[in-house]
Amino acid sequence: MSWQSLLDTQPAPFAQRVLTIEAVQDFHALHPARAALTSIRDAIGQLKGRAEFRGVQVGVTGDPALREEELKSVTDGMVLSFGLSFVLLAVVLGFALRSGWMAAAAMLSLSIGIALTSGFAALAVESLNLVSVAFTVLMFGLGIDFALHYCLHVQKEESEGKALDAALSATARHLGPTLLVAAGTASIGFLAFVPTNFIGIAQLGVISGAGVLIALACNLTILPAALRLVRRAGGHSHFVSAASLHGHWKRRPWQLWVVVGVTALALPLLPHVRFNADPMGLRDPDTASVKTFAWLYDGDDGGPYRLSVVVKDAAEAQALTGKLKALPQVGRVVSTLSFVPDDQEDRLGLIAFAAGGLEGAGAEAGQAADACPLQRVAAARSQLLNLPRNPELDRLSAAIQQLQVRAARDPALVSAVERDLFAYLPPLVTELRGQLSPEVLTVQSTPQWIKDRFIATDGRLRLEIQPAGNIDSVPARRAFVEAVQSVAPTASGPARSVLEAGGYVAGSMIQATSLAFVLAIGVVWITTRKFSLALIVVTPLVFAAILTSAAGVLLDLPYNYANVIVLPLLIGLSVDAGIYLTVAGSEPGSIGKGPDRTTARSILFSALTTMDSFGTLSLSDHRGLRAWAFCWRSGWRSPSSPP
């Protein structure tokens, strides 16, 4: 029984204790903190079996625990996405090519490309991060794109009566340059992140940019060889003249105006696009470490987003504390001075008065313990009978009387009841005696663990600044940081780190998007030698970027550290459709004459395979990857072919 809660006149608040543990991590393993966390949780499981830990809730959180469970959510979801992507791609390929053998050859080329890209990643990047590990799923959609175009054009050549070898040669001559340009623009979409300050995305850019070129090489070498070996059967495409698809937009101008109208309606939403720089927003809220993190800061308006300032001495600390407390954005300033009360003399007098009630408590307890069990029960009941009568005392007296009757047959029962009732009373009395015998507090007499948090080895003092309210939103966080920096420019801490990291990442996104856009125009211009045609190719990408961002606003899906790469990738990958439509004409070397039906089918099924591979990331428990998958599917459904 808890005597502390029994004696309180008001319901006791939730008692919370924080134990800091330095975990030993093995950074050579895939899961560095797994062994340490397993040991900690085993120890907690053993303690929960004891009676004194009944009703105690224990949670584990902190950077190692959060990273471990985030890595588990990413890797577990990646395995599922990998398998599902493989199956979906095989189904789409079989439907598009109408040849199981040809689909098997394409999947073989894809598998070899992914294996080679993984080897490149091991050599080029020291270790993968929680974003760059997604390259395996990305390579499904990107690698199969080239194979799909290649196989469909081989079928077209065969439908014209050519033998397989001649069809392979003709496809390489006619489609090879177009695939090379498309691979270049796709690589640009990834490599545009390399110059940015966002290291995680830069790594993904290096791996996936090289992976696109590796996939192209596999499809121009391994795939033709595999097609010859498997001796595929059936699956011919029916060629349609260029004129049948050329001028599609001219015959149906209303489709173009619908796209323009929807895009115009989406423009007012763009100022509301936001970037969520909170790393906790990416993690699965159902994992134990995230739940404990929320539990730890439950009811704390500031949460973990605080600031710290280091000053030379106590005088400077007092002066700066006064300035900070005057700010409306600041709720509290904590330092070693916060643990030294100003009115100690008055408080010591009140404590001394309260301590008088504990005098003799130990002696009375000792005398009671010397009596036999039945005598202790009888003495307790006689004391109750001398008190004024009330229903509660009557019920207690009746219960003690029943205990007397049962204890006469089983004397050990009294000791068991006393143990359940008074197990925590002696420690409580001892703790109260210690608390009611205080000394005058000074900074020097504060516990060492407090001094370690607030006093440096050279004597400088740290001030911890807590916000006055919830600062989860970016504007509130910025107002808090800017207000504190107006008084203390050197203030730093999680609130400033998260705010500035969001600025760096948002700047990286703008830089990468602009770079990808300019380079995509340059590649198409150089290839077609027509600047107007290059502008026509990239114009739908502007529509796609606007509609994707507007969809995020409507669905309250902000950009984050994971899905921030959608816009540059949308430019680098979606421009491929325009390149195929403008460069890959119905006849070798024709430019701008309009696509044949094989090219149109290739673009359609390429979009489906890309949506399948990216869309399977939505099954991940990692919220960042799910948001990435949604943004990509939204962008890929947007118009991506030139009028």
XYZ file of C-alpha atoms in Angstrom:
643
model
C 0.000 0.000 0.000
C 1.250 3.487 -0.841
C 1.223 5.541 2.363
C 2.247 8.627 0.431
C -0.938 8.566 -1.676
C -3.000 7.612 1.432
C -1.832 10.640 3.416
C -2.210 13.132 0.567
C -5.362 15.269 0.802
C -5.299 15.782 -2.956
C -4.922 13.020 -5.583
C -1.220 12.483 -6.109
C 0.118 13.392 -9.561
C 1.809 10.784 -11.659
C 5.206 10.111 -10.085
C 7.881 10.042 -12.789
C 11.537 9.187 -12.434
C 14.133 9.392 -15.201
C 17.130 7.064 -15.196
C 19.911 7.943 -17.638
C 21.832 4.992 -19.073
C 24.937 5.133 -21.265
C 24.395 2.336 -23.783
C 27.371 0.490 -25.276
C 26.806 0.403 -29.046
C 28.427 -1.704 -31.740
C 28.711 0.585 -34.743
C 30.071 -2.242 -36.884
C 26.671 -3.966 -36.708
C 23.516 -3.113 -38.656
C 21.707 -2.465 -35.352
C 24.314 -0.796 -33.065
C 22.092 -0.506 -29.970
C 20.151 -3.769 -30.245
C 22.252 -5.730 -27.714
C 22.140 -2.918 -25.144
C 18.394 -2.421 -25.534
C 17.770 -6.154 -25.260
C 19.705 -6.279 -21.969
C 17.823 -3.270 -20.611
C 14.440 -4.705 -21.498
C 15.365 -8.104 -20.030
C 16.273 -6.386 -16.755
C 12.971 -4.494 -16.780
C 11.095 -7.738 -17.376
C 12.767 -9.349 -14.352
C 11.921 -6.384 -12.117
C 8.270 -6.369 -13.141
C 7.908 -9.819 -11.602
C 8.570 -8.441 -8.102
C 5.764 -7.352 -5.790
C 7.301 -3.931 -5.091
C 7.157 -3.087 -8.812
C 3.464 -3.845 -9.090
C 1.752 -1.072 -11.092
C 5.042 0.527 -12.147
C 5.279 1.457 -15.826
C 8.742 1.494 -17.371
C 9.613 2.811 -20.828
C 12.862 3.159 -22.742
C 13.569 6.084 -25.045
C 16.458 8.267 -26.125
C 18.496 8.581 -29.300
C 19.774 4.948 -29.443
C 16.295 3.507 -28.794
C 14.595 5.867 -31.256
C 17.161 5.142 -33.964
C 16.982 1.397 -33.391
C 13.204 1.231 -33.731
C 13.207 3.682 -36.655
C 15.791 1.534 -38.439
C 13.674 -1.548 -37.733
C 10.545 0.128 -39.148
C 12.464 1.145 -42.280
C 14.162 -2.208 -42.881
C 11.046 -4.272 -42.139
C 8.953 -2.106 -44.455
C 11.699 -2.203 -47.086
C 11.650 -6.011 -47.188
C 7.880 -5.999 -47.731
C 8.133 -3.214 -50.325
C 10.965 -5.054 -52.090
C 8.998 -8.289 -52.407
C 5.731 -6.623 -53.390
C 7.468 -4.392 -55.951
C 9.057 -7.455 -57.533
C 5.694 -9.225 -57.838
C 3.804 -6.163 -59.124
C 6.480 -5.379 -61.698
C 6.418 -8.944 -62.969
C 2.622 -8.760 -63.347
C 2.699 -5.397 -65.160
C 5.525 -6.581 -67.422
C 3.672 -9.752 -68.301
C 0.565 -7.746 -69.157
C 2.523 -5.117 -71.136
C 4.774 -7.510 -73.052
C 2.330 -10.442 -73.305
C 5.334 -12.726 -73.107
C 6.417 -14.488 -69.939
C 9.873 -15.234 -71.341
C 10.499 -11.622 -72.293
C 9.275 -10.439 -68.875
C 11.618 -12.952 -67.201
C 14.558 -11.610 -69.230
C 13.695 -8.041 -68.205
C 13.461 -9.035 -64.513
C 16.827 -10.812 -64.797
C 18.424 -7.647 -66.173
C 16.784 -5.634 -63.379
C 18.038 -8.002 -60.657
C 21.603 -7.829 -61.943
C 21.392 -4.035 -62.097
C 20.200 -3.822 -58.491
C 22.984 -6.165 -57.361
C 25.611 -4.050 -59.136
C 24.120 -0.846 -57.686
C 24.276 -2.355 -54.200
C 27.938 -3.150 -54.758
C 28.547 0.415 -55.905
C 26.776 1.718 -52.786
C 29.044 -0.390 -50.571
C 32.120 1.088 -52.253
C 30.987 4.695 -52.685
C 29.151 5.291 -49.395
C 30.589 4.239 -46.064
C 27.187 3.528 -44.540
C 23.575 3.883 -45.633
C 21.188 6.152 -43.770
C 17.454 5.899 -43.195
C 16.755 7.657 -46.506
C 19.440 6.265 -48.802
C 18.468 2.689 -47.871
C 15.363 3.228 -50.030
C 17.439 3.057 -53.227
C 16.642 -0.654 -53.630
C 12.934 -0.023 -54.098
C 13.594 3.026 -56.274
C 15.746 0.996 -58.637
C 12.811 -1.287 -59.374
C 10.846 1.484 -61.058
C 13.863 3.157 -62.634
C 15.620 0.021 -63.861
C 12.571 -1.612 -65.372
C 11.682 1.570 -67.285
C 14.498 1.081 -69.806
C 13.797 -2.640 -70.147
C 10.124 -1.990 -70.866
C 10.853 0.505 -73.637
C 13.534 -1.783 -75.096
C 11.351 -4.905 -75.129
C 8.304 -3.174 -76.609
C 10.402 -1.694 -79.409
C 11.927 -5.114 -80.093
C 8.393 -6.448 -80.448
C 7.555 -3.613 -82.848
C 10.566 -4.410 -85.019
C 9.608 -8.108 -85.056
C 6.025 -7.227 -85.979
C 7.469 -5.731 -89.164
C 8.930 -9.112 -90.130
C 12.462 -8.814 -88.809
C 14.278 -11.694 -87.162
C 15.189 -11.431 -83.487
C 18.842 -10.511 -84.123
C 17.854 -7.850 -86.650
C 15.158 -6.534 -84.294
C 17.700 -6.257 -81.464
C 20.137 -4.364 -83.685
C 17.456 -2.009 -85.020
C 16.177 -1.279 -81.511
C 19.681 -0.505 -80.262
C 20.267 1.904 -83.171
C 16.908 3.654 -83.051
C 16.127 3.632 -79.309
C 19.641 3.621 -77.829
C 20.255 7.400 -78.122
C 16.845 8.142 -76.639
C 17.480 5.809 -73.698
C 20.840 7.480 -73.156
C 19.227 10.929 -72.975
C 16.459 9.635 -70.690
C 19.026 8.025 -68.383
C 20.950 11.293 -68.309
C 17.919 13.311 -67.204
C 16.994 10.655 -64.608
C 20.528 10.793 -63.200
C 20.308 14.567 -63.117
C 17.226 14.302 -60.898
C 19.268 12.352 -58.356
C 22.670 13.997 -58.767
C 21.095 17.431 -58.277
C 21.150 16.648 -54.547
C 24.893 15.986 -54.406
C 25.950 19.667 -54.092
C 23.439 20.319 -51.280
C 24.190 20.353 -47.549
C 21.733 17.510 -46.844
C 24.155 14.583 -46.515
C 21.532 11.830 -46.337
C 19.821 12.872 -49.557
C 23.187 13.564 -51.200
C 24.135 9.921 -50.566
C 20.876 8.745 -52.118
C 21.633 10.993 -55.092
C 25.060 9.435 -55.629
C 23.803 5.852 -55.327
C 20.648 6.231 -57.401
C 22.292 8.500 -59.995
C 24.921 5.862 -60.631
C 22.263 3.144 -60.393
C 20.336 4.652 -63.316
C 23.424 4.464 -65.524
C 24.134 0.914 -64.340
C 20.539 -0.058 -65.169
C 20.930 1.441 -68.655
C 24.144 -0.500 -69.239
C 22.445 -3.734 -68.137
C 19.515 -3.142 -70.470
C 21.786 -2.485 -73.443
C 24.025 -5.514 -72.800
C 22.509 -8.171 -70.540
C 18.905 -7.807 -71.711
C 19.612 -8.438 -75.441
C 21.708 -11.479 -74.530
C 18.964 -12.777 -72.247
C 16.339 -12.289 -74.964
C 18.371 -14.392 -77.368
C 18.812 -17.136 -74.782
C 15.198 -17.458 -73.711
C 13.874 -17.561 -77.302
C 10.711 -15.745 -76.304
C 7.414 -16.493 -78.101
C 4.421 -14.324 -79.055
C 3.641 -10.841 -77.801
C 3.729 -8.660 -80.909
C 2.659 -5.010 -80.919
C 0.673 -3.521 -83.769
C 2.407 -0.495 -85.212
C 0.301 2.622 -85.727
C 1.480 5.501 -87.904
C 2.796 8.608 -86.260
C 0.009 10.664 -87.713
C -2.594 8.692 -85.771
C -1.294 10.032 -82.436
C 0.226 13.302 -83.620
C -1.941 16.299 -82.888
C -3.772 14.564 -80.043
C -4.002 17.808 -78.109
C -5.149 19.670 -81.207
C -8.089 17.311 -81.648
C -8.965 17.399 -77.945
C -7.966 20.875 -76.677
C -10.396 20.672 -73.749
C -8.033 18.213 -72.002
C -5.264 20.769 -72.086
C -7.551 23.494 -70.755
C -8.739 21.229 -67.924
C -5.127 20.719 -66.815
C -4.412 24.455 -67.044
C -7.592 25.285 -65.113
C -6.883 22.828 -62.283
C -3.330 24.107 -62.036
C -4.585 27.709 -61.841
C -6.904 26.731 -58.972
C -3.953 25.120 -57.183
C -1.724 28.213 -57.343
C -3.287 29.987 -54.291
C -2.391 26.955 -52.156
C 1.348 27.215 -52.799
C 2.038 29.866 -50.090
C 0.689 27.347 -47.559
C 3.217 24.648 -48.465
C 5.277 23.896 -45.366
C 8.239 21.821 -44.331
C 8.075 19.754 -41.142
C 11.583 19.754 -39.705
C 10.623 17.783 -36.595
C 12.460 14.424 -36.844
C 9.897 12.867 -34.498
C 7.283 13.463 -37.173
C 8.919 10.754 -39.313
C 8.834 8.024 -36.703
C 6.115 5.450 -36.149
C 3.991 6.752 -33.223
C 3.102 3.199 -32.202
C 6.673 2.134 -31.385
C 7.612 1.825 -27.716
C 10.389 4.435 -27.773
C 8.177 7.085 -29.419
C 5.351 6.395 -26.953
C 7.806 6.765 -24.061
C 9.158 9.976 -25.583
C 5.628 11.420 -25.716
C 4.966 10.115 -22.202
C 8.155 11.774 -20.945
C 7.101 15.199 -22.207
C 3.369 14.826 -21.616
C 2.068 18.065 -20.114
C 5.332 19.874 -20.826
C 4.445 22.693 -23.208
C 8.010 23.170 -24.342
C 8.727 19.486 -24.813
C 12.300 18.816 -25.870
C 12.593 22.075 -27.821
C 14.597 24.258 -25.478
C 17.602 26.532 -25.705
C 20.776 26.898 -23.674
C 23.154 29.799 -23.061
C 26.593 29.596 -21.424
C 27.719 32.564 -19.273
C 30.923 33.361 -17.391
C 29.700 33.688 -13.785
C 26.709 33.959 -11.450
C 26.417 37.735 -11.866
C 26.045 37.449 -15.620
C 23.645 34.531 -15.132
C 21.361 36.609 -12.870
C 21.392 39.582 -15.244
C 20.629 37.459 -18.315
C 17.947 35.486 -16.462
C 16.089 38.697 -15.712
C 16.146 39.745 -19.368
C 15.004 36.336 -20.568
C 12.120 36.107 -18.088
C 10.838 39.432 -19.386
C 10.264 37.897 -22.826
C 6.666 36.696 -23.405
C 7.951 33.693 -25.392
C 10.003 32.405 -22.423
C 8.265 30.383 -19.736
C 11.132 29.472 -17.440
C 14.898 29.857 -17.087
C 16.688 27.113 -15.157
C 20.234 27.263 -13.774
C 22.019 26.243 -10.582
C 20.571 29.381 -8.997
C 17.073 27.940 -9.540
C 17.804 25.250 -6.927
C 18.713 27.794 -4.221
C 15.528 29.360 -2.733
C 15.566 33.002 -1.700
C 13.479 32.729 1.513
C 15.358 29.851 3.131
C 14.983 31.070 6.744
C 11.172 31.133 6.639
C 11.039 27.744 4.966
C 13.463 26.180 7.449
C 11.222 27.327 10.301
C 8.148 25.688 8.764
C 10.066 22.475 8.114
C 11.325 22.321 11.698
C 7.752 22.691 12.955
C 6.554 19.867 10.713
C 9.411 17.593 11.774
C 8.168 17.554 15.361
C 5.355 15.166 14.449
C 7.856 12.429 13.577
C 9.573 12.403 16.980
C 9.132 9.021 18.671
C 7.702 7.402 15.568
C 10.554 4.943 15.465
C 10.252 4.038 19.161
C 6.505 3.382 18.900
C 7.083 1.202 15.880
C 9.757 -0.761 17.734
C 7.526 -1.346 20.763
C 4.715 -2.551 18.547
C 7.047 -4.919 16.739
C 8.112 -6.545 20.065
C 4.546 -7.700 20.819
C 3.197 -11.008 19.528
C 0.991 -10.893 16.400
C -2.323 -11.417 18.254
C -1.452 -8.728 20.798
C -0.685 -6.268 18.007
C -4.068 -6.922 16.408
C -5.897 -6.566 19.712
C -4.066 -3.342 20.525
C -4.950 -1.893 17.136
C -8.650 -2.721 17.603
C -8.770 -1.285 21.117
C -7.313 1.991 19.852
C -9.989 2.170 17.197
C -12.752 1.603 19.760
C -11.563 4.638 21.727
C -12.023 6.919 18.701
C -15.289 8.734 17.859
C -17.616 6.451 15.936
C -18.088 6.756 12.155
C -18.948 4.252 9.375
C -15.378 4.006 8.101
C -13.983 3.158 11.540
C -16.752 0.624 12.104
C -15.858 -1.188 8.865
C -12.168 -1.132 9.796
C -12.896 -2.435 13.307
C -14.989 -5.261 11.882
C -12.191 -6.184 9.461
C -9.641 -6.263 12.308
C -12.001 -8.451 14.339
C -12.205 -10.913 11.446
C -8.410 -10.835 11.287
C -8.263 -11.701 15.010
C -10.440 -14.748 14.463
C -8.423 -15.986 11.468
C -5.088 -15.134 13.127
C -5.957 -17.345 16.092
C -5.813 -20.283 13.702
C -2.933 -18.938 11.555
C -0.594 -16.520 13.431
C 1.558 -16.041 10.297
C -1.402 -14.286 8.663
C -0.847 -11.170 10.771
C 2.754 -10.840 9.618
C 1.663 -11.221 5.993
C -0.984 -8.493 6.369
C 1.483 -6.185 8.117
C 4.005 -6.764 5.365
C 1.458 -5.780 2.718
C 0.284 -2.733 4.657
C 3.523 -1.384 6.124
C 6.231 -2.503 3.692
C 6.707 1.056 2.445
C 6.094 2.857 5.760
C 9.594 2.534 7.338
C 11.377 3.788 4.180
C 8.822 6.590 3.955
C 9.464 7.632 7.549
C 13.215 7.525 6.950
C 12.831 9.601 3.782
C 10.627 12.116 5.568
C 13.164 12.470 8.365
C 15.856 13.214 5.799
C 13.659 15.733 4.005
C 12.631 17.412 7.267
C 16.253 17.831 8.393
C 17.567 20.188 5.717
C 20.591 22.417 5.741
C 21.037 25.840 4.232
C 21.297 25.360 0.467
C 24.054 26.919 -1.628
C 25.222 26.390 -5.173
C 28.157 24.394 -3.826
C 25.913 22.083 -1.776
C 23.596 21.135 -4.667
C 23.849 17.486 -5.760
C 26.703 16.671 -8.095
C 24.421 15.480 -10.901
C 22.805 18.926 -10.968
C 26.153 20.683 -11.027
C 27.303 18.416 -13.856
C 24.334 19.595 -15.944
C 24.726 23.306 -15.282
C 28.363 24.027 -14.345
C 31.289 23.476 -16.727
C 34.709 22.333 -15.526
C 36.071 25.853 -16.051
C 33.334 27.401 -13.891
C 31.031 28.706 -16.629
C 27.287 28.349 -16.047
C 24.581 27.048 -18.381
C 21.106 28.546 -18.507
C 18.310 26.331 -19.811
C 15.526 28.343 -21.456
C 12.093 26.774 -21.758
C 9.323 28.192 -23.993
C 6.128 29.636 -22.582
C 3.862 27.407 -24.653
C 3.714 24.747 -27.300
C 6.190 25.438 -30.117
C 5.526 22.416 -32.334
C 4.596 24.702 -35.220
C 7.378 26.341 -37.232
C 6.150 29.947 -36.683
C 5.958 29.466 -32.895
C 9.383 27.822 -32.826
C 10.892 30.618 -34.909
C 9.332 33.291 -32.654
C 10.797 31.611 -29.554
C 14.281 31.249 -31.048
C 14.384 34.771 -32.457
C 13.145 36.288 -29.182
C 15.807 34.496 -27.150
C 18.537 35.343 -29.654
C 17.595 39.019 -29.437
C 18.808 38.883 -25.830
C 21.322 36.024 -26.064
C 22.662 35.679 -29.646
C 24.742 32.597 -28.750
C 21.728 30.573 -27.577
C 21.658 27.073 -29.025
C 19.832 23.817 -28.484
C 17.187 21.541 -30.019
C 14.761 24.371 -30.842
C 17.367 26.236 -32.894
C 18.867 23.056 -34.402
C 15.512 21.805 -35.708
C 14.592 25.251 -37.033
C 17.875 25.788 -38.879
C 17.974 22.193 -40.144
C 14.570 22.757 -41.709
C 15.901 25.881 -43.398
C 18.930 24.031 -44.737
C 16.823 21.166 -46.101
C 14.233 23.482 -47.632
C 17.063 25.439 -49.244
C 18.566 22.193 -50.508
C 15.228 21.239 -52.059
C 14.957 24.593 -53.862
C 18.574 24.342 -55.020
C 18.200 20.771 -56.263
C 14.853 21.445 -57.947
C 16.204 24.499 -59.755
C 19.362 22.653 -60.806
C 17.388 19.644 -62.067
C 15.020 21.924 -63.986
C 17.810 23.893 -65.698
C 19.839 20.791 -66.537
C 16.764 18.989 -67.887
C 16.086 21.908 -70.241
C 19.744 21.873 -71.297
C 19.789 18.149 -72.039
C 16.595 18.285 -74.125
C 17.790 21.440 -75.920
C 21.128 19.872 -76.813
C 19.424 16.669 -77.953
C 16.668 18.228 -80.084
C 18.547 21.450 -80.997
C 15.239 23.267 -80.488
C 14.879 25.467 -77.413
C 11.132 25.840 -77.952
C 10.750 22.055 -77.931
C 12.786 21.866 -74.716
C 10.404 24.345 -73.063
C 7.411 22.322 -74.285
C 8.900 19.151 -72.755
C 9.447 20.679 -69.298
C 6.219 22.717 -69.113
C 4.101 19.756 -67.903
C 6.652 19.258 -65.119
C 5.776 22.697 -63.768
C 2.120 21.650 -63.707
C 3.048 18.407 -61.932
C 5.130 20.211 -59.285
C 2.328 22.704 -58.571
C -0.361 20.011 -58.327
C 1.808 17.784 -56.115
C 2.520 20.613 -53.667
C -1.143 21.681 -53.653
C -2.236 18.100 -52.894
C 0.082 18.106 -49.881
C -1.567 21.291 -48.591
C -5.117 19.964 -49.051
C -4.299 16.664 -47.324
C -2.164 18.283 -44.589
C 0.891 16.388 -45.782
C 3.911 18.680 -45.366
C 7.288 18.054 -46.881
C 9.745 16.347 -44.538
C 13.271 14.962 -44.537
C 12.179 11.933 -46.587
C 9.697 13.178 -49.196
C 11.577 16.427 -49.844
C 13.308 14.831 -52.837
C 10.037 14.359 -54.736
C 10.188 17.577 -56.785
C 13.746 17.188 -58.137
C 13.044 13.530 -58.919
C 9.768 14.472 -60.560
C 11.682 16.713 -62.938
C 14.492 14.254 -63.596
C 12.251 11.242 -64.159
C 9.065 12.702 -65.597
C 10.956 14.541 -68.329
C 11.784 11.116 -69.734
C 8.222 10.816 -71.032
C 8.638 14.041 -72.968
C 11.967 12.860 -74.357
C 10.447 9.595 -75.588
C 7.558 11.471 -77.202
C 9.696 14.061 -78.962
C 12.930 12.199 -79.694
C 11.675 8.668 -80.279
C 9.574 9.148 -83.399
C 8.068 6.535 -85.554
C 11.116 6.419 -87.815
C 14.823 6.371 -86.969
C 16.252 9.821 -86.535
C 12.923 11.641 -86.679
C 12.429 14.396 -84.129
C 9.155 16.022 -83.221
C 6.989 14.024 -85.667
C 4.905 12.459 -82.946
C 5.083 9.034 -81.290
C 3.984 5.686 -82.583
C 1.752 3.440 -80.562
C 4.681 1.428 -79.190
C 6.197 4.562 -77.651
C 2.840 5.560 -76.160
C 2.347 2.082 -74.655
C 5.910 2.158 -73.307
C 5.271 5.470 -71.556
C 1.969 4.243 -70.112
C 3.351 1.008 -68.684
C 6.537 2.753 -67.555
C 4.384 5.114 -65.469
C 2.527 2.127 -63.996
C 5.729 0.322 -63.031
C 7.163 3.484 -61.466
C 3.977 4.075 -59.470
C 4.014 0.434 -58.338
C 7.611 0.511 -57.114
C 7.300 3.856 -55.335
C 3.786 3.128 -54.118
C 4.829 0.031 -52.180
C 6.793 2.323 -49.850
C 3.409 3.381 -48.452
C 3.321 0.011 -46.657
C 6.325 1.025 -44.553
C 5.815 1.810 -40.859
C 8.102 4.810 -41.366
C 5.869 7.853 -41.786
C 8.455 9.698 -43.864
C 8.621 6.928 -46.459
C 4.822 6.674 -46.536
C 4.586 10.402 -47.204
C 7.268 10.066 -49.871
C 5.269 7.324 -51.612
C 2.085 9.396 -51.546
C 3.764 12.543 -52.897
C 5.427 10.565 -55.666
C 2.209 8.831 -56.728
C 0.443 12.210 -56.745
C 3.186 13.791 -58.838
C 3.423 10.880 -61.261
C -0.329 10.994 -61.899
C 0.013 14.673 -62.821
C 0.477 15.585 -66.504
C 3.960 14.621 -67.613
C 3.769 14.577 -71.388
C 4.144 17.602 -73.585
C 1.254 18.940 -75.615
